[in-house]
mmCIF file of C-alpha atoms in Angstrom:
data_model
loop_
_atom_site.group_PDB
_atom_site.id
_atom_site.type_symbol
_atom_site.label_atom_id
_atom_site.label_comp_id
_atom_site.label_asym_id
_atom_site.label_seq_id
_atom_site.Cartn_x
_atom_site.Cartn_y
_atom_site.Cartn_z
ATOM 1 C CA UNK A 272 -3.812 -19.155 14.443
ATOM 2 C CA UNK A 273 -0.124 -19.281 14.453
ATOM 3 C CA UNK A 274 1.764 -16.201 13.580
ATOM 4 C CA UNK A 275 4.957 -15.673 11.608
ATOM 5 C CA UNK A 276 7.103 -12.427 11.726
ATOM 6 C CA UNK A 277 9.218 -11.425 8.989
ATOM 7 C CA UNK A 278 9.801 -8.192 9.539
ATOM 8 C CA UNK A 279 31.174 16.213 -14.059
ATOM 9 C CA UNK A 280 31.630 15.844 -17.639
ATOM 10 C CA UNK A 281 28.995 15.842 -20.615
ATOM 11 C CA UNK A 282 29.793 12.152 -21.300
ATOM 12 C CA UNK A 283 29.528 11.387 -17.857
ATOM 13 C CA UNK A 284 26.446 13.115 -17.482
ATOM 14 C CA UNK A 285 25.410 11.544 -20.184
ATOM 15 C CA UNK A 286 26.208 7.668 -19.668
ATOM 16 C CA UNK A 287 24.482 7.740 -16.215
ATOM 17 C CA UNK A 288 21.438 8.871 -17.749
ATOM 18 C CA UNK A 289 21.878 6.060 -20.361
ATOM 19 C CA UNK A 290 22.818 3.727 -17.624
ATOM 20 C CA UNK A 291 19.634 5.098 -15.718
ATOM 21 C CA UNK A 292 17.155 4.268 -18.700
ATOM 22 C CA UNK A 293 18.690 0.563 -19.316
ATOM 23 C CA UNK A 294 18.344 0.105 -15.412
ATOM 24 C CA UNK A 295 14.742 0.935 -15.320
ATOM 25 C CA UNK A 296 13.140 0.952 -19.173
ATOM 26 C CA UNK A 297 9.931 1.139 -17.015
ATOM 27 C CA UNK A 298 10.481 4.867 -16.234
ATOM 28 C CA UNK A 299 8.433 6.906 -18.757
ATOM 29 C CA UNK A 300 5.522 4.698 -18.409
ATOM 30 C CA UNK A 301 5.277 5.538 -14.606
ATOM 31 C CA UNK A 302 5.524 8.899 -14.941
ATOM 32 C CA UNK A 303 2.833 9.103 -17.516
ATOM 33 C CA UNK A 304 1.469 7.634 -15.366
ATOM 34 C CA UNK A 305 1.324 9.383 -12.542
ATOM 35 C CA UNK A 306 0.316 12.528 -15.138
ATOM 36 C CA UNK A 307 -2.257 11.039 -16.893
ATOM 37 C CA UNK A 308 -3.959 8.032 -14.109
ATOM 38 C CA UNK A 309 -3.180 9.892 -10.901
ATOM 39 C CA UNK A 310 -2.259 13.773 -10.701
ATOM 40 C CA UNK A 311 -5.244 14.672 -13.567
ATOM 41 C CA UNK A 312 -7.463 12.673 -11.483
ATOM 42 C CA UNK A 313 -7.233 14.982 -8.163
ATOM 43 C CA UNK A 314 -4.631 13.311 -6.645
ATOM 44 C CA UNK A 315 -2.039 16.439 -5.315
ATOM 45 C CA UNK A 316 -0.008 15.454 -2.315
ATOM 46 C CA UNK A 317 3.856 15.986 -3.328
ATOM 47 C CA UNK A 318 5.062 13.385 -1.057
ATOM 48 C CA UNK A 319 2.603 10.386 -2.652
ATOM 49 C CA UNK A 320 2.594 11.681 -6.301
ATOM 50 C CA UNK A 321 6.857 11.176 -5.440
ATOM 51 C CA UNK A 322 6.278 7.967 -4.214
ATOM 52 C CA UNK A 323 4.369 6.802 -7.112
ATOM 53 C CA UNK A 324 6.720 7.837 -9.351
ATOM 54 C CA UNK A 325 9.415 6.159 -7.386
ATOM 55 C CA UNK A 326 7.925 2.656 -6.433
ATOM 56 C CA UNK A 327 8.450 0.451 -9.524
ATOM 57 C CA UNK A 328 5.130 -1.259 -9.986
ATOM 58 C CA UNK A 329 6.247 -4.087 -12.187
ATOM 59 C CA UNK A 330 8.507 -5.277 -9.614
ATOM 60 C CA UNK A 331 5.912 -6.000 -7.757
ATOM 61 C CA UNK A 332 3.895 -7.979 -10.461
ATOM 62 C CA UNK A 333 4.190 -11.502 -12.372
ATOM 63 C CA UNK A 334 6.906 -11.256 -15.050
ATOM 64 C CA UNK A 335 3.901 -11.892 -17.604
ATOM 65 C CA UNK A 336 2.158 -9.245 -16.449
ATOM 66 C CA UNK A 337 4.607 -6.471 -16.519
ATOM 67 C CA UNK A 338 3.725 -5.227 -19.813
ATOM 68 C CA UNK A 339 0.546 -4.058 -18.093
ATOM 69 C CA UNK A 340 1.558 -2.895 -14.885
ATOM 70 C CA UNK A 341 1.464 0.826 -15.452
ATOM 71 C CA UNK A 342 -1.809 0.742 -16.918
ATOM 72 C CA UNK A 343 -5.258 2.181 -14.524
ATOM 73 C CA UNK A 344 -6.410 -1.771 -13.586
ATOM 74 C CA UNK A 345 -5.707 -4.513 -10.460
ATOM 75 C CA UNK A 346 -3.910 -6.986 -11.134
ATOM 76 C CA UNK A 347 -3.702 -10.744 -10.208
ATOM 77 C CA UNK A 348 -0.929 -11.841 -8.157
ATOM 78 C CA UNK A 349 -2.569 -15.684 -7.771
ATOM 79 C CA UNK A 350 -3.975 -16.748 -4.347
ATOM 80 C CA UNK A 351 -7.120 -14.947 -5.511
ATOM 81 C CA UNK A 352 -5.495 -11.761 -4.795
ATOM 82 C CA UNK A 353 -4.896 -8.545 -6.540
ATOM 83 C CA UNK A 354 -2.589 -5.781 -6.505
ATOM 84 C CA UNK A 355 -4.981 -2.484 -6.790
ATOM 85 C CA UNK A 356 -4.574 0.056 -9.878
ATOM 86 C CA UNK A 357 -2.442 3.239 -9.194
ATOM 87 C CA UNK A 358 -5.116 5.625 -8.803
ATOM 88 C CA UNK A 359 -6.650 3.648 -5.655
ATOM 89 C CA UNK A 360 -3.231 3.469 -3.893
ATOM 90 C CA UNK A 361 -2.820 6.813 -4.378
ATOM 91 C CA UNK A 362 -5.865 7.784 -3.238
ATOM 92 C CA UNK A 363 -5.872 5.590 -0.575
ATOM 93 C CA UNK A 364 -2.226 7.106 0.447
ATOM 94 C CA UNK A 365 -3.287 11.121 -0.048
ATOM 95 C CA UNK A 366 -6.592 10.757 2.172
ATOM 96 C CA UNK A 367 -4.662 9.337 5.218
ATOM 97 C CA UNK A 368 -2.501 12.958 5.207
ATOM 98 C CA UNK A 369 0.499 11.156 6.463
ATOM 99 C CA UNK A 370 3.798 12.621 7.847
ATOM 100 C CA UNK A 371 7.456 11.867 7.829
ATOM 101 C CA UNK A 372 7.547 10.687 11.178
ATOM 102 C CA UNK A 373 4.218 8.425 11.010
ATOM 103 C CA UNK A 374 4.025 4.468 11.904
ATOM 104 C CA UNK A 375 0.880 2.845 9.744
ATOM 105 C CA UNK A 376 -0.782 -0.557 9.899
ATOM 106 C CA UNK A 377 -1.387 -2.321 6.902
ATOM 107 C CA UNK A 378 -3.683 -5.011 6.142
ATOM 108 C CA UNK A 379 -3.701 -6.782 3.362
ATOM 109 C CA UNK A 380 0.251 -7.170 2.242
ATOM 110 C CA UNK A 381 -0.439 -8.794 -1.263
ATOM 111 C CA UNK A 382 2.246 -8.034 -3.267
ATOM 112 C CA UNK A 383 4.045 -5.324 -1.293
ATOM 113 C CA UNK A 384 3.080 -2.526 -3.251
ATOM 114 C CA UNK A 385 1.058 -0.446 -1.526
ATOM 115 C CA UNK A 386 3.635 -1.164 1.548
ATOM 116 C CA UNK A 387 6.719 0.275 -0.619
ATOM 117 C CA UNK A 388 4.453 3.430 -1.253
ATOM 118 C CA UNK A 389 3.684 4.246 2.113
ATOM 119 C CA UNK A 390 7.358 3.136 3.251
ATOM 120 C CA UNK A 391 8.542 6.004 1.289
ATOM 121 C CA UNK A 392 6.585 8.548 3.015
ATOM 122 C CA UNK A 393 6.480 7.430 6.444
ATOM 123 C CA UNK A 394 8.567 6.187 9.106
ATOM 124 C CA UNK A 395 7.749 2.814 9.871
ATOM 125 C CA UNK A 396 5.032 0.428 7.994
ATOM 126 C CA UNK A 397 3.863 -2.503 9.507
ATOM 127 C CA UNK A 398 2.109 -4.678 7.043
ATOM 128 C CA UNK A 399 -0.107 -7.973 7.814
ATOM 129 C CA UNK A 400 -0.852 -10.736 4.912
ATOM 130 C CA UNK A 401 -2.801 -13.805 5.944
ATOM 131 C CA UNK A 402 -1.741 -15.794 2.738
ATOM 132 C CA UNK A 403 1.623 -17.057 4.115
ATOM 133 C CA UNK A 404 3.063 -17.466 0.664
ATOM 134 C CA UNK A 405 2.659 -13.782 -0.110
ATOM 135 C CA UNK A 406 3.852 -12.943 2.885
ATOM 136 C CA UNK A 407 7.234 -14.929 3.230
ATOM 137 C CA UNK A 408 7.443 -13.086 -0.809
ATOM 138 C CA UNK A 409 6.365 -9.615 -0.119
ATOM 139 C CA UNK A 410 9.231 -9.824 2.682
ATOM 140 C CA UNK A 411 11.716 -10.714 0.412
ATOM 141 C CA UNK A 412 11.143 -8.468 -1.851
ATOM 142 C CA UNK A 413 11.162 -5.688 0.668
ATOM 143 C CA UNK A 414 14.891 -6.987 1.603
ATOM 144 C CA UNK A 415 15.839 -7.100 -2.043
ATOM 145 C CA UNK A 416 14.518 -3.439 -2.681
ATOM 146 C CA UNK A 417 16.651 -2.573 0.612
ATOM 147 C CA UNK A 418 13.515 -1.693 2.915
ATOM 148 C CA UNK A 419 14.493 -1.613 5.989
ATOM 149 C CA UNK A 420 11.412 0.125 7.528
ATOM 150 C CA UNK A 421 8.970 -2.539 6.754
ATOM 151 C CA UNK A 422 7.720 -5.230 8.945
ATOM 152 C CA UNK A 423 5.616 -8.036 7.641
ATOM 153 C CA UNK A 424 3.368 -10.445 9.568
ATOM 154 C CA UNK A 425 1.479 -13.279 8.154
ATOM 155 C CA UNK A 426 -1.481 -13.475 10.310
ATOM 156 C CA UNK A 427 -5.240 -12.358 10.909
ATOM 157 C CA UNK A 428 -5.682 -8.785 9.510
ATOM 158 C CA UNK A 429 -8.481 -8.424 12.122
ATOM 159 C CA UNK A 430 -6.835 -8.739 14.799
ATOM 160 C CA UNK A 431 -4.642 -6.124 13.947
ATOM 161 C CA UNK A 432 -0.869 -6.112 15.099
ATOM 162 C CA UNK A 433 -1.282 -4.923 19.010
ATOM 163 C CA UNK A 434 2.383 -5.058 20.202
ATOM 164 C CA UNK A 435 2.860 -1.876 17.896
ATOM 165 C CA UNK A 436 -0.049 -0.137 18.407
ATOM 166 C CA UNK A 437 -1.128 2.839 18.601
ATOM 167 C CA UNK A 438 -0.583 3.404 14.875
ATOM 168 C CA UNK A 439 -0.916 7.065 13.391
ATOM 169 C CA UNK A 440 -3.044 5.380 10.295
ATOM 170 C CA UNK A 441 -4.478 2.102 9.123
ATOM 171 C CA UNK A 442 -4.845 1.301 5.645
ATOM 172 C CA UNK A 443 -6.911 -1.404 4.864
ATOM 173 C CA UNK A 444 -6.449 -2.978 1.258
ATOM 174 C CA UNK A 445 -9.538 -6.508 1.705
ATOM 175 C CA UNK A 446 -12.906 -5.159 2.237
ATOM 176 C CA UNK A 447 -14.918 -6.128 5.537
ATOM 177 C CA UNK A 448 -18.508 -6.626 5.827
ATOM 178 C CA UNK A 449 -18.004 -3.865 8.412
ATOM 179 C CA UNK A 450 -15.557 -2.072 10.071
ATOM 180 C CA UNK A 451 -13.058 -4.450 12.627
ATOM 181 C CA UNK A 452 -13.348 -2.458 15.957
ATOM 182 C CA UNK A 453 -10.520 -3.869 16.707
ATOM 183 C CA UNK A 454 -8.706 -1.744 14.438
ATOM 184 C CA UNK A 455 -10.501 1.365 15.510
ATOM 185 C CA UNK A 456 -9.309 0.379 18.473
ATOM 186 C CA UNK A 457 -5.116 0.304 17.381
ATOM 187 C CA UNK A 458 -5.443 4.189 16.715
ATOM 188 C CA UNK A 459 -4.269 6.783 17.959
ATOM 189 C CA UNK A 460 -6.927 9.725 18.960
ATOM 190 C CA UNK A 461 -6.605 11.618 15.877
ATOM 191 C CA UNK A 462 -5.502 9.114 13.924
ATOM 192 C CA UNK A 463 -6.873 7.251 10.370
ATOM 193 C CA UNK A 464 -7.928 4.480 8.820
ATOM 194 C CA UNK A 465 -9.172 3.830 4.820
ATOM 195 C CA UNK A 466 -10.628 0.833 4.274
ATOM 196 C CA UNK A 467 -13.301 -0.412 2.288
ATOM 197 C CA UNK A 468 -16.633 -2.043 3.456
ATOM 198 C CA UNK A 469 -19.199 -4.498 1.720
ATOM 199 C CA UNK A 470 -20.005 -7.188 0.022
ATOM 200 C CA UNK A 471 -21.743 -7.683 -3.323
ATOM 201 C CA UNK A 472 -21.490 -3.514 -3.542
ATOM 202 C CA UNK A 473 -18.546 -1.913 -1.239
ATOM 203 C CA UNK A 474 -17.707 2.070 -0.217
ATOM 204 C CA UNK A 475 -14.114 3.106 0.425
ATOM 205 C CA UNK A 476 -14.600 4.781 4.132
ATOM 206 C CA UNK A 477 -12.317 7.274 5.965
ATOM 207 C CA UNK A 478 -12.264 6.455 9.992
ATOM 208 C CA UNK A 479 -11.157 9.193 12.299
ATOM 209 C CA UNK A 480 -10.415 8.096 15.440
ATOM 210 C CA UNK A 481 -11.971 10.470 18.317
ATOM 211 C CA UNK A 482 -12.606 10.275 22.197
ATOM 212 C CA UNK A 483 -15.405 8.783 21.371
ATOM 213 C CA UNK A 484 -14.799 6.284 19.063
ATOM 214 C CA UNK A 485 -14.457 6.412 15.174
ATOM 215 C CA UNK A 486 -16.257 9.009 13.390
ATOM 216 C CA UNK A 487 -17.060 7.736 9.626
ATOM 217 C CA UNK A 488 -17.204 9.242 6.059
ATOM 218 C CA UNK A 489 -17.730 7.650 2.871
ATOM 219 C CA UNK A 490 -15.387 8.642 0.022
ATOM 220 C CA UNK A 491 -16.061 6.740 -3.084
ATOM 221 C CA UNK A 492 -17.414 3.369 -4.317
ATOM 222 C CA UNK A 493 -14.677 0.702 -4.701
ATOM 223 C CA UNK A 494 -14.491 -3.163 -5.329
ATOM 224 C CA UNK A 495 -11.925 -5.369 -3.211
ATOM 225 C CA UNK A 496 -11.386 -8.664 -3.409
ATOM 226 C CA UNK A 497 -13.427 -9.774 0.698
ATOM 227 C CA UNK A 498 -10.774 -9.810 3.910
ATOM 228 C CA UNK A 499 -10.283 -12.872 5.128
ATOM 229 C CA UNK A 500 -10.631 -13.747 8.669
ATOM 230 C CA UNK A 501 -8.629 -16.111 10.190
ATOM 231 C CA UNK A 502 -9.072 -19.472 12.352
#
């Protein structure tokens, strides 16, 4: 399959906060949020409950749509995709126990989202969609929101992306009639991977890589729209 890369005064005080709201009107919805969908929920890692609040979710949706994009449901972003609801991303994000200086593997791009969450925690994301269309458009995006630590690839999400492996964590956002050993495989020792696994019913598993191989746990029961695998 052919791959494509694409990596002070009051009143002044005052008026930027104005200026602030009218930029993003969106504000007090995602930080309600965050309180009500994703913090009461369990969810308690500073760095992703700052993320969340700081990733603007209905960017990252259809114009349509964005009415509903703070609310606890996936969305459609056509191509029979979806972009997940909050919690799961967050989730998703916390049980990986990422670090500043971290380089994750994403697959599944979709809309970007969960890529713009993780690129605000980590050092380096590298993100693989293998719907060109929302590939070549997650990438822009991620120029337009001034990423510069994001690399997209349209491609085969099972083969991984090898040239920048080991990764400190994998987060896989299609579910897999079981887990890809070849992304076991682009771990470090130590290292993590979510990603969720089935068909008509699916579990959200965490991978850690060992010596050995990957030792599994099952976290909760999820539904993802099936990862593709490509010719």
């Amino acid at each position: 399959m052919k791959t494509l890369v694409f990596t002070s005064f009051l009143m002044f005080g005052l008026s930027s906060v104005v200026r602030a709201v009218e930029d993003d009107p969106y504000a007090s919805r995602r930080d309600a949020m965050v309180e009500s969908q994703i913090r009461a929920r369990g969810v308690s890692d500073p760095a992703v409950l700052e993320a969340m609040r700081k990733v603007k979710r209905h960017v990252f949706v259809a114009p349509a749509a964005r009415d509903f994009a703070y609310e606890d449901y996936p969305l459609s972003i056509g191509h029979g995709q979806t972009i997940s609801q909050p919690f799961i991303v967050a989730y998703m994000t916390e049980v990986l126990k990422l670090t500043k200086q971290d380089k994750v593997l994403e697959i599944g791009t979709g809309s970007g989202y969960q890529a713009a969450v993780l690129a605000e925690i980590v050092a380096e994301v590298y993100t693989i969609e293998i719907v060109k269309e929302l590939a070549e458009q997650s990438s822009r995006r991620f120029q337009q929101m001034g990423y510069r630590n994001i690399h997209v690839k349209s491609g085969d999400g099972f083969q991984g992306w090898k040239e920048h492996a080991p990764y400190d964590a994998i987060i896989v956002t299609a579910a897999p009639s079981e887990i890809p050993e070849e992304l076991v495989n682009q771990l470090k020792v130590g290292g993590r991977m979510v990603i969720p696994v089935g068909t008509v019913t699916q579990e959200l598993y965490l991978i850690t890589k060992t010596e050995r191989g990957g030792r599994e746990e099952k976290l909760i029961p999820v539904r993802f729209v099936p990862m593709v695998e490509g010719e």
